[in-house]
PDB file of C-alpha atoms and ligand atoms in Angstrom:
ATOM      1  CA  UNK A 164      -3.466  34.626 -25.285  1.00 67.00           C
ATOM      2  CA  UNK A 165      -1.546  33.399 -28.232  1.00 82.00           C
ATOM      3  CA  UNK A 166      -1.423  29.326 -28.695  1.00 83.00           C
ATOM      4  CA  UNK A 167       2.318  29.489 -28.333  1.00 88.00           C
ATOM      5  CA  UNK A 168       2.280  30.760 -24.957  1.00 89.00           C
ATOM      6  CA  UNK A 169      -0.019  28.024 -23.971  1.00 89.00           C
ATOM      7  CA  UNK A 170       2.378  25.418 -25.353  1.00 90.00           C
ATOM      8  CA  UNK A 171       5.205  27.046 -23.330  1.00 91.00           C
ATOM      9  CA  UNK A 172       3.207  26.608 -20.191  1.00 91.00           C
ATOM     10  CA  UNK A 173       2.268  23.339 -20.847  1.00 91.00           C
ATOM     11  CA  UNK A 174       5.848  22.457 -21.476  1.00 91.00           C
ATOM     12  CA  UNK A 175       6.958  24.332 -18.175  1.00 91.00           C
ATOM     13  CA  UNK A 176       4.395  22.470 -16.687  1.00 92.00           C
ATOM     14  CA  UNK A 177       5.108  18.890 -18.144  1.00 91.00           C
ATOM     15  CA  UNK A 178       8.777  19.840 -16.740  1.00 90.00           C
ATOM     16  CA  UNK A 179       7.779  20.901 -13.169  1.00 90.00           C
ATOM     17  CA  UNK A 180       5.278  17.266 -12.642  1.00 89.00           C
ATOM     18  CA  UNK A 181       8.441  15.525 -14.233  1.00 89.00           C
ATOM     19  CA  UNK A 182      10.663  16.609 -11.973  1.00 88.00           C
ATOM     20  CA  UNK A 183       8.468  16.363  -8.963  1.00 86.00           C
ATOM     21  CA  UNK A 184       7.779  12.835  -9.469  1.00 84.00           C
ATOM     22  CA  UNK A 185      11.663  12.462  -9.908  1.00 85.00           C
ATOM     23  CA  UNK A 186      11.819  14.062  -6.829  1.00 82.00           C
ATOM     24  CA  UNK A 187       9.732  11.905  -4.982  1.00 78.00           C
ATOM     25  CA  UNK A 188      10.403   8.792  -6.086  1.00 78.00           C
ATOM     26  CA  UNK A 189      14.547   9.292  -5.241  1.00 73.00           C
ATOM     27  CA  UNK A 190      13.001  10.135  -1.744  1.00 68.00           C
ATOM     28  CA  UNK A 191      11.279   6.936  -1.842  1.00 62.00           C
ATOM     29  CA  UNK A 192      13.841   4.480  -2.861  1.00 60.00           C
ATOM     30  CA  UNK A 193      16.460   5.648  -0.603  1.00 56.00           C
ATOM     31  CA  UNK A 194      14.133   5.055   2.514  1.00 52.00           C
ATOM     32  CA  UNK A 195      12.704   1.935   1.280  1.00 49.00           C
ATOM     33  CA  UNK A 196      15.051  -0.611   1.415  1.00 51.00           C
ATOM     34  CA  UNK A 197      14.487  -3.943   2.707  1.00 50.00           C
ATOM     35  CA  UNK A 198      13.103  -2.730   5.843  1.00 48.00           C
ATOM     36  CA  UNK A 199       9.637  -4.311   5.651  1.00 50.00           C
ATOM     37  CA  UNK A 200       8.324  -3.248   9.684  1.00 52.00           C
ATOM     38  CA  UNK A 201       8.873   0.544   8.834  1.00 54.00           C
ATOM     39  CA  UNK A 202       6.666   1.694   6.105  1.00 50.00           C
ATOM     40  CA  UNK A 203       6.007   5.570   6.136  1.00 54.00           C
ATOM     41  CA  UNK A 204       4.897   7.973   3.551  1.00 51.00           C
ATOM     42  CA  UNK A 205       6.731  11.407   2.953  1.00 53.00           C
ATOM     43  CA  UNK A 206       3.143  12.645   3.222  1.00 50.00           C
ATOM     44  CA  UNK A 207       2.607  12.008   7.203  1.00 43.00           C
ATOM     45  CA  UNK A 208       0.775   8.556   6.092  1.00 51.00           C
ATOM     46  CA  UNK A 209       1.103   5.872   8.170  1.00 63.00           C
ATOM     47  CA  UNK A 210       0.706   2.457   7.243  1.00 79.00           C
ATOM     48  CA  UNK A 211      -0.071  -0.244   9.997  1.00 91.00           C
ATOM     49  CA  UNK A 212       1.235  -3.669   9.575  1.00 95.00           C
ATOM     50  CA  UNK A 213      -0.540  -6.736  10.518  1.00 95.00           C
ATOM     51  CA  UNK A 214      -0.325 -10.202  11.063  1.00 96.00           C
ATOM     52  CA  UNK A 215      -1.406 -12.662   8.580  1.00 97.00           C
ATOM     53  CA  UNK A 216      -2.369 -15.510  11.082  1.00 95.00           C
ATOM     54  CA  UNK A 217      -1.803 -18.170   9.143  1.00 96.00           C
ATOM     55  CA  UNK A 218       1.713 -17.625   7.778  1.00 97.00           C
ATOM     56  CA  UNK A 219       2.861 -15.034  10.025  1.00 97.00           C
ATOM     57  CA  UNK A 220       3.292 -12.618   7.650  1.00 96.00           C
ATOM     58  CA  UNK A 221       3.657  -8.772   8.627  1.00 96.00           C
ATOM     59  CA  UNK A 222       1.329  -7.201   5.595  1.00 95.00           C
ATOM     60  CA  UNK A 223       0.210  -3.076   4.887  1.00 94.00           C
ATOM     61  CA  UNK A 224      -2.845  -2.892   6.175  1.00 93.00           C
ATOM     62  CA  UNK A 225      -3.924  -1.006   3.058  1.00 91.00           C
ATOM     63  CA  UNK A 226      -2.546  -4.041   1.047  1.00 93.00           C
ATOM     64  CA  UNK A 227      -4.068  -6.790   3.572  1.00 95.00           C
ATOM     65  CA  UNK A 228      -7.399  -8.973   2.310  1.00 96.00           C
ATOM     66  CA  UNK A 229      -9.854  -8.397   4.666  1.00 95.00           C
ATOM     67  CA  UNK A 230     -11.773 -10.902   6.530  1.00 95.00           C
ATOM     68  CA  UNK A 231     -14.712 -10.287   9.465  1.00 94.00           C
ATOM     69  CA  UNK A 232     -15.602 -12.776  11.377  1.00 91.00           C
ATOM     70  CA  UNK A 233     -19.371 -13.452  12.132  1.00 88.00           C
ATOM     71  CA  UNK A 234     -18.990 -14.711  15.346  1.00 87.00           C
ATOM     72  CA  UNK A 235     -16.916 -11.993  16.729  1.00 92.00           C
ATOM     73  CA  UNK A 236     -17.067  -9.347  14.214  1.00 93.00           C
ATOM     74  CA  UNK A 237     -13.520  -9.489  14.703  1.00 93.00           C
ATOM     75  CA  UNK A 238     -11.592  -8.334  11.618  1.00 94.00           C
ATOM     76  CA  UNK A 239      -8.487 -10.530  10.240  1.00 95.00           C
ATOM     77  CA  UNK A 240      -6.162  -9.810   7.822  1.00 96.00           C
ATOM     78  CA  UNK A 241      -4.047 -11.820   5.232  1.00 97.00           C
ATOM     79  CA  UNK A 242      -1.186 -11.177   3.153  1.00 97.00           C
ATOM     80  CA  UNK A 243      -3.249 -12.885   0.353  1.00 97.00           C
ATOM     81  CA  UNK A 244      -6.256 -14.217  -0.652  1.00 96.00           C
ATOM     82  CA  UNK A 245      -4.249 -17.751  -0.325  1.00 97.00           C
ATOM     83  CA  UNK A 246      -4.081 -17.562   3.445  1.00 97.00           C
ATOM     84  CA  UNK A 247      -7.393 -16.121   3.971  1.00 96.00           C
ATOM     85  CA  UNK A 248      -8.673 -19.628   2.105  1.00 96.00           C
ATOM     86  CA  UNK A 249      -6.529 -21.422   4.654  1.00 96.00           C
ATOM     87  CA  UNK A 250      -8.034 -19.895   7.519  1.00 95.00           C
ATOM     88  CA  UNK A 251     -11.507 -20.088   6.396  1.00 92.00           C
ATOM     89  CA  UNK A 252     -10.786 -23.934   5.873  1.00 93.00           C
ATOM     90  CA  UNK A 253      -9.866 -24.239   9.263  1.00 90.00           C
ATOM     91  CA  UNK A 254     -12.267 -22.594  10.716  1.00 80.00           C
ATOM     92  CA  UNK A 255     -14.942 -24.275   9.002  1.00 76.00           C
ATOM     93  CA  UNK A 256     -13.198 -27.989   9.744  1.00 78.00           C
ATOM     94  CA  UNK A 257     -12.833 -26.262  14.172  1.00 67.00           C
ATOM     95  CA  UNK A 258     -16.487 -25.481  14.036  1.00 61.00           C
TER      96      UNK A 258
HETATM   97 ZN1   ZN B 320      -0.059 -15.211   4.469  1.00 55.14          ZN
END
């Protein structure tokens, strides 16, 4: 194979990821507008949203700081690490 050919394909290449992502990301902005309690993924992803119990917040699950509780091995989740200080305040002033 002759070193030109490989440039063409990495060229055709290059063009073919470039316009995928293009692609994708048109498909993304259209369906994510300011609609924060429907978050899906082209790709059949889900994301859940939780609760931040402090603020109230509805936060991605994949985006959420994670907290387990000892006592209950209950997991909580906060929109940031903020909130998760709050909590862990409070529950240290209940108990
Ligand atoms: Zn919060």
């Amino acid at each position: 194979m002759s070193p030109i050919k490989l440039v063409v394909i990495a060229i055709l290449l290059y063009l073919g990821y470039r316009l995928f992502i293009s692609n994708w990301r048109g498909k993304k902005d259209k369906g994510a507008d300011d609609s924060a309690t429907e978050i899906k993924d082209d790709g059949g992803v889900e994301d859940v949203l939780v609760e931040d119990p402090v603020c109230h917040k509805l936060v991605p699950k994949k985006q959420a700081i994670r907290l387990k509780l000892v006592e209950t091995s209950e997991i909580v989740y906060f929109c940031s690490e903020e909130c998760c200080n709050i909590f862990v305040n409070q529950e240290g002033e209940k108990g």
